[in-house]
């Protein structure tokens, strides 16, 4: 058992030589957790803050799908292995929704304060993905109708919250994007099945309440 848990931690973190083992992480997501993934467009080698896609004003450099497109996301091990064998440094992109988790994201500073408050309250959270600018809390899959009803019932929802549902995507650790490294702020617990994630209602309620109580005005980032 210790060997299995140790292998999983290595697959989701780094190789012994310190370099991210993207192909191993991508295979873990796709085959063990059944999360559909695909390679993202790489940051522009002429400048990390730029993207190699055709959009000169890309707002998520190196952190989105391009070629192949999002619909190509798969859990097939052969396809995943082929992609990262040919593009070993490509970011790992999760196609959210369907059978895969969705996410709620917000700017990094308000997110860190909100999570600290939720920890003090003893709220159970699932995996949290962090980049330099935004943190994403993974949640159970939801429909647009479900999300619409949830938001309609609220008096106030910060405009900086983003919702990654069906047809959306997220960069997964240990990807490197134009905005820096993507890491686990809350890593998935080792196990044989896909990590547990909470429902979107509980997360949105808690995050909005935490932002209100901490007096954080989350900027539009």
mmCIF file of C-alpha atoms in Angstrom:
data_model
loop_
_atom_site.group_PDB
_atom_site.id
_atom_site.type_symbol
_atom_site.label_atom_id
_atom_site.label_comp_id
_atom_site.label_asym_id
_atom_site.label_seq_id
_atom_site.Cartn_x
_atom_site.Cartn_y
_atom_site.Cartn_z
ATOM 1 C CA UNK A 1 0.000 0.000 0.000
ATOM 2 C CA UNK A 2 2.814 2.430 0.843
ATOM 3 C CA UNK A 3 4.348 1.817 -2.573
ATOM 4 C CA UNK A 4 1.041 2.581 -4.313
ATOM 5 C CA UNK A 5 0.496 5.796 -2.338
ATOM 6 C CA UNK A 6 4.086 6.877 -2.918
ATOM 7 C CA UNK A 7 3.756 6.265 -6.647
ATOM 8 C CA UNK A 8 0.558 8.327 -6.792
ATOM 9 C CA UNK A 9 2.192 11.260 -5.005
ATOM 10 C CA UNK A 10 5.101 11.138 -7.447
ATOM 11 C CA UNK A 11 2.789 11.026 -10.444
ATOM 12 C CA UNK A 12 0.937 14.098 -9.249
ATOM 13 C CA UNK A 13 4.000 16.065 -8.236
ATOM 14 C CA UNK A 14 7.522 15.791 -9.623
ATOM 15 C CA UNK A 15 10.094 13.296 -10.819
ATOM 16 C CA UNK A 16 13.229 12.530 -8.882
ATOM 17 C CA UNK A 17 15.204 14.953 -11.054
ATOM 18 C CA UNK A 18 12.846 17.781 -10.076
ATOM 19 C CA UNK A 19 11.125 18.148 -13.472
ATOM 20 C CA UNK A 20 7.349 17.811 -13.689
ATOM 21 C CA UNK A 21 6.277 14.406 -14.961
ATOM 22 C CA UNK A 22 3.386 15.646 -17.042
ATOM 23 C CA UNK A 23 2.725 12.430 -18.937
ATOM 24 C CA UNK A 24 2.392 10.425 -15.708
ATOM 25 C CA UNK A 25 0.078 13.016 -14.168
ATOM 26 C CA UNK A 26 -2.035 13.140 -17.349
ATOM 27 C CA UNK A 27 -2.355 9.350 -17.346
ATOM 28 C CA UNK A 28 -3.400 9.342 -13.696
ATOM 29 C CA UNK A 29 -6.119 11.909 -14.331
ATOM 30 C CA UNK A 30 -7.391 10.153 -17.455
ATOM 31 C CA UNK A 31 -7.167 6.473 -16.634
ATOM 32 C CA UNK A 32 -7.452 6.272 -12.842
ATOM 33 C CA UNK A 33 -9.822 9.163 -12.208
ATOM 34 C CA UNK A 34 -11.611 9.165 -15.574
ATOM 35 C CA UNK A 35 -11.104 12.908 -16.042
ATOM 36 C CA UNK A 36 -11.007 13.775 -19.782
ATOM 37 C CA UNK A 37 -7.832 15.694 -20.563
ATOM 38 C CA UNK A 38 -5.990 17.099 -23.565
ATOM 39 C CA UNK A 39 -2.773 19.076 -24.108
ATOM 40 C CA UNK A 40 -3.012 22.841 -23.905
ATOM 41 C CA UNK A 41 -1.324 25.373 -26.129
ATOM 42 C CA UNK A 42 2.170 26.153 -24.895
ATOM 43 C CA UNK A 43 3.351 29.561 -23.720
ATOM 44 C CA UNK A 44 5.091 31.542 -26.450
ATOM 45 C CA UNK A 45 8.851 30.818 -26.260
ATOM 46 C CA UNK A 46 9.475 34.504 -27.047
ATOM 47 C CA UNK A 47 7.917 35.449 -23.724
ATOM 48 C CA UNK A 48 6.291 33.403 -20.956
ATOM 49 C CA UNK A 49 3.487 35.928 -20.477
ATOM 50 C CA UNK A 50 2.501 35.520 -24.129
ATOM 51 C CA UNK A 51 0.597 32.654 -25.715
ATOM 52 C CA UNK A 52 1.523 30.606 -28.762
ATOM 53 C CA UNK A 53 -2.085 30.747 -30.016
ATOM 54 C CA UNK A 54 -3.074 33.231 -32.767
ATOM 55 C CA UNK A 55 -4.792 35.631 -30.341
ATOM 56 C CA UNK A 56 -2.327 38.456 -29.525
ATOM 57 C CA UNK A 57 -4.476 39.462 -26.543
ATOM 58 C CA UNK A 58 -4.956 35.993 -25.074
ATOM 59 C CA UNK A 59 -5.919 36.350 -21.400
ATOM 60 C CA UNK A 60 -4.921 32.808 -20.374
ATOM 61 C CA UNK A 61 -1.549 32.287 -22.116
ATOM 62 C CA UNK A 62 -0.543 28.655 -22.261
ATOM 63 C CA UNK A 63 -3.556 27.582 -20.184
ATOM 64 C CA UNK A 64 -6.202 26.697 -22.757
ATOM 65 C CA UNK A 65 -6.825 24.185 -25.552
ATOM 66 C CA UNK A 66 -6.150 25.149 -29.153
ATOM 67 C CA UNK A 67 -4.941 22.257 -31.330
ATOM 68 C CA UNK A 68 -6.569 19.870 -30.634
ATOM 69 C CA UNK A 69 -9.769 21.588 -29.567
ATOM 70 C CA UNK A 70 -11.617 20.979 -26.308
ATOM 71 C CA UNK A 71 -13.898 18.324 -27.829
ATOM 72 C CA UNK A 72 -10.859 16.072 -28.269
ATOM 73 C CA UNK A 73 -10.475 15.625 -24.490
ATOM 74 C CA UNK A 74 -10.305 11.927 -23.653
ATOM 75 C CA UNK A 75 -9.650 9.329 -20.977
ATOM 76 C CA UNK A 76 -8.026 6.966 -23.482
ATOM 77 C CA UNK A 77 -4.552 6.021 -22.278
ATOM 78 C CA UNK A 78 -3.132 5.495 -25.765
ATOM 79 C CA UNK A 79 -4.191 8.937 -26.927
ATOM 80 C CA UNK A 80 -2.934 10.620 -23.756
ATOM 81 C CA UNK A 81 0.396 8.840 -23.997
ATOM 82 C CA UNK A 82 0.755 9.806 -27.676
ATOM 83 C CA UNK A 83 -0.014 13.468 -26.988
ATOM 84 C CA UNK A 84 2.497 13.896 -24.163
ATOM 85 C CA UNK A 85 5.143 11.761 -25.814
ATOM 86 C CA UNK A 86 5.074 14.222 -28.709
ATOM 87 C CA UNK A 87 4.443 17.325 -26.580
ATOM 88 C CA UNK A 88 6.118 16.498 -23.246
ATOM 89 C CA UNK A 89 5.895 20.028 -21.838
ATOM 90 C CA UNK A 90 2.278 20.724 -22.853
ATOM 91 C CA UNK A 91 -0.017 21.903 -20.049
ATOM 92 C CA UNK A 92 -2.643 19.382 -18.930
ATOM 93 C CA UNK A 93 -6.127 20.720 -19.626
ATOM 94 C CA UNK A 94 -9.198 19.251 -17.927
ATOM 95 C CA UNK A 95 -12.493 19.395 -19.829
ATOM 96 C CA UNK A 96 -14.905 20.247 -17.012
ATOM 97 C CA UNK A 97 -18.447 18.927 -16.733
ATOM 98 C CA UNK A 98 -20.031 15.694 -17.856
ATOM 99 C CA UNK A 99 -18.469 12.982 -15.703
ATOM 100 C CA UNK A 100 -15.559 15.237 -14.708
ATOM 101 C CA UNK A 101 -15.551 17.784 -11.890
ATOM 102 C CA UNK A 102 -16.593 21.358 -12.489
ATOM 103 C CA UNK A 103 -15.034 24.294 -10.630
ATOM 104 C CA UNK A 104 -15.631 27.691 -9.052
ATOM 105 C CA UNK A 105 -12.655 30.054 -9.307
ATOM 106 C CA UNK A 106 -11.788 33.433 -7.865
ATOM 107 C CA UNK A 107 -8.721 35.695 -7.579
ATOM 108 C CA UNK A 108 -5.881 34.275 -5.499
ATOM 109 C CA UNK A 109 -5.826 36.714 -2.559
ATOM 110 C CA UNK A 110 -9.561 36.629 -1.820
ATOM 111 C CA UNK A 111 -9.455 32.858 -2.315
ATOM 112 C CA UNK A 112 -6.729 32.381 0.293
ATOM 113 C CA UNK A 113 -8.658 34.460 2.823
ATOM 114 C CA UNK A 114 -11.923 32.695 2.082
ATOM 115 C CA UNK A 115 -10.334 29.262 2.478
ATOM 116 C CA UNK A 116 -8.752 30.276 5.781
ATOM 117 C CA UNK A 117 -12.185 31.268 7.090
ATOM 118 C CA UNK A 118 -13.796 28.076 5.833
ATOM 119 C CA UNK A 119 -11.055 26.039 7.520
ATOM 120 C CA UNK A 120 -11.819 27.748 10.829
ATOM 121 C CA UNK A 121 -15.462 26.809 10.355
ATOM 122 C CA UNK A 122 -14.526 23.202 9.679
ATOM 123 C CA UNK A 123 -16.009 23.071 6.185
ATOM 124 C CA UNK A 124 -14.882 20.111 4.118
ATOM 125 C CA UNK A 125 -13.459 21.123 0.744
ATOM 126 C CA UNK A 126 -12.226 19.038 -2.152
ATOM 127 C CA UNK A 127 -9.093 19.654 -4.225
ATOM 128 C CA UNK A 128 -8.138 23.277 -4.854
ATOM 129 C CA UNK A 129 -6.017 24.255 -7.862
ATOM 130 C CA UNK A 130 -3.862 27.378 -7.588
ATOM 131 C CA UNK A 131 -2.084 29.587 -10.086
ATOM 132 C CA UNK A 132 -0.430 32.951 -9.528
ATOM 133 C CA UNK A 133 -3.662 34.820 -10.233
ATOM 134 C CA UNK A 134 -6.614 32.517 -9.506
ATOM 135 C CA UNK A 135 -7.599 29.550 -7.352
ATOM 136 C CA UNK A 136 -10.208 27.014 -8.461
ATOM 137 C CA UNK A 137 -12.281 24.894 -6.070
ATOM 138 C CA UNK A 138 -13.353 21.635 -7.680
ATOM 139 C CA UNK A 139 -17.043 20.758 -7.308
ATOM 140 C CA UNK A 140 -19.443 18.081 -8.492
ATOM 141 C CA UNK A 141 -20.720 18.385 -12.061
ATOM 142 C CA UNK A 142 -23.674 20.749 -12.435
ATOM 143 C CA UNK A 143 -25.984 21.882 -15.221
ATOM 144 C CA UNK A 144 -26.386 25.446 -16.433
ATOM 145 C CA UNK A 145 -29.983 25.343 -15.197
ATOM 146 C CA UNK A 146 -28.816 24.328 -11.727
ATOM 147 C CA UNK A 147 -26.218 27.091 -11.676
ATOM 148 C CA UNK A 148 -28.715 29.668 -12.931
ATOM 149 C CA UNK A 149 -31.208 28.843 -10.176
ATOM 150 C CA UNK A 150 -28.463 28.975 -7.567
ATOM 151 C CA UNK A 151 -27.237 32.416 -8.637
ATOM 152 C CA UNK A 152 -30.756 33.799 -9.121
ATOM 153 C CA UNK A 153 -31.606 32.979 -5.509
ATOM 154 C CA UNK A 154 -28.688 35.067 -4.200
ATOM 155 C CA UNK A 155 -28.865 38.763 -3.376
ATOM 156 C CA UNK A 156 -25.217 39.246 -4.312
ATOM 157 C CA UNK A 157 -22.577 37.268 -6.206
ATOM 158 C CA UNK A 158 -19.087 38.776 -6.670
ATOM 159 C CA UNK A 159 -18.410 39.498 -10.319
ATOM 160 C CA UNK A 160 -14.938 37.994 -10.021
ATOM 161 C CA UNK A 161 -16.313 34.491 -9.446
ATOM 162 C CA UNK A 162 -16.011 32.285 -12.519
ATOM 163 C CA UNK A 163 -17.803 29.031 -13.141
ATOM 164 C CA UNK A 164 -16.152 26.223 -15.091
ATOM 165 C CA UNK A 165 -18.966 23.883 -16.076
ATOM 166 C CA UNK A 166 -19.966 21.898 -19.153
ATOM 167 C CA UNK A 167 -17.872 23.099 -22.082
ATOM 168 C CA UNK A 168 -15.297 24.724 -19.798
ATOM 169 C CA UNK A 169 -11.726 23.864 -18.934
ATOM 170 C CA UNK A 170 -8.978 24.206 -16.329
ATOM 171 C CA UNK A 171 -5.220 23.716 -16.360
ATOM 172 C CA UNK A 172 -4.190 20.948 -13.965
ATOM 173 C CA UNK A 173 -0.983 20.568 -11.916
ATOM 174 C CA UNK A 174 1.891 20.319 -12.581
ATOM 175 C CA UNK A 175 1.388 22.398 -15.743
ATOM 176 C CA UNK A 176 3.483 25.448 -16.562
ATOM 177 C CA UNK A 177 1.548 28.268 -18.199
ATOM 178 C CA UNK A 178 2.216 31.829 -19.260
ATOM 179 C CA UNK A 179 1.206 32.910 -15.755
ATOM 180 C CA UNK A 180 3.536 30.486 -14.012
ATOM 181 C CA UNK A 181 3.152 27.087 -12.402
ATOM 182 C CA UNK A 182 -0.173 25.447 -11.648
ATOM 183 C CA UNK A 183 -0.123 23.625 -8.314
ATOM 184 C CA UNK A 184 -2.350 21.959 -5.745
ATOM 185 C CA UNK A 185 -3.276 24.323 -2.927
ATOM 186 C CA UNK A 186 -5.298 21.395 -1.553
ATOM 187 C CA UNK A 187 -4.062 18.165 -3.065
ATOM 188 C CA UNK A 188 -6.400 15.235 -3.709
ATOM 189 C CA UNK A 189 -6.171 12.551 -1.062
ATOM 190 C CA UNK A 190 -4.516 9.368 -2.336
ATOM 191 C CA UNK A 191 -6.981 6.639 -3.229
ATOM 192 C CA UNK A 192 -8.063 4.286 -5.955
ATOM 193 C CA UNK A 193 -11.056 6.309 -7.134
ATOM 194 C CA UNK A 194 -11.614 9.830 -8.393
ATOM 195 C CA UNK A 195 -11.165 12.380 -5.577
ATOM 196 C CA UNK A 196 -14.198 13.438 -3.569
ATOM 197 C CA UNK A 197 -15.544 16.905 -4.405
ATOM 198 C CA UNK A 198 -18.383 18.887 -2.764
ATOM 199 C CA UNK A 199 -21.566 20.128 -4.409
ATOM 200 C CA UNK A 200 -21.567 23.507 -6.128
ATOM 201 C CA UNK A 201 -24.310 24.911 -3.864
ATOM 202 C CA UNK A 202 -22.279 24.381 -0.703
ATOM 203 C CA UNK A 203 -19.145 25.898 -2.226
ATOM 204 C CA UNK A 204 -20.843 28.970 -3.720
ATOM 205 C CA UNK A 205 -22.779 29.631 -0.505
ATOM 206 C CA UNK A 206 -19.651 29.310 1.598
ATOM 207 C CA UNK A 207 -17.376 31.344 -0.681
ATOM 208 C CA UNK A 208 -19.838 34.214 -1.111
ATOM 209 C CA UNK A 209 -20.470 34.312 2.639
ATOM 210 C CA UNK A 210 -16.734 34.193 3.385
ATOM 211 C CA UNK A 211 -15.979 37.024 0.963
ATOM 212 C CA UNK A 212 -18.745 39.109 2.494
ATOM 213 C CA UNK A 213 -17.665 38.466 6.078
ATOM 214 C CA UNK A 214 -13.974 39.090 5.434
ATOM 215 C CA UNK A 215 -14.796 42.346 3.644
ATOM 216 C CA UNK A 216 -12.729 41.329 0.626
ATOM 217 C CA UNK A 217 -13.595 43.155 -2.564
ATOM 218 C CA UNK A 218 -12.462 40.631 -5.127
ATOM 219 C CA UNK A 219 -11.081 42.373 -8.209
ATOM 220 C CA UNK A 220 -12.046 41.338 -11.718
ATOM 221 C CA UNK A 221 -9.017 39.227 -12.638
#
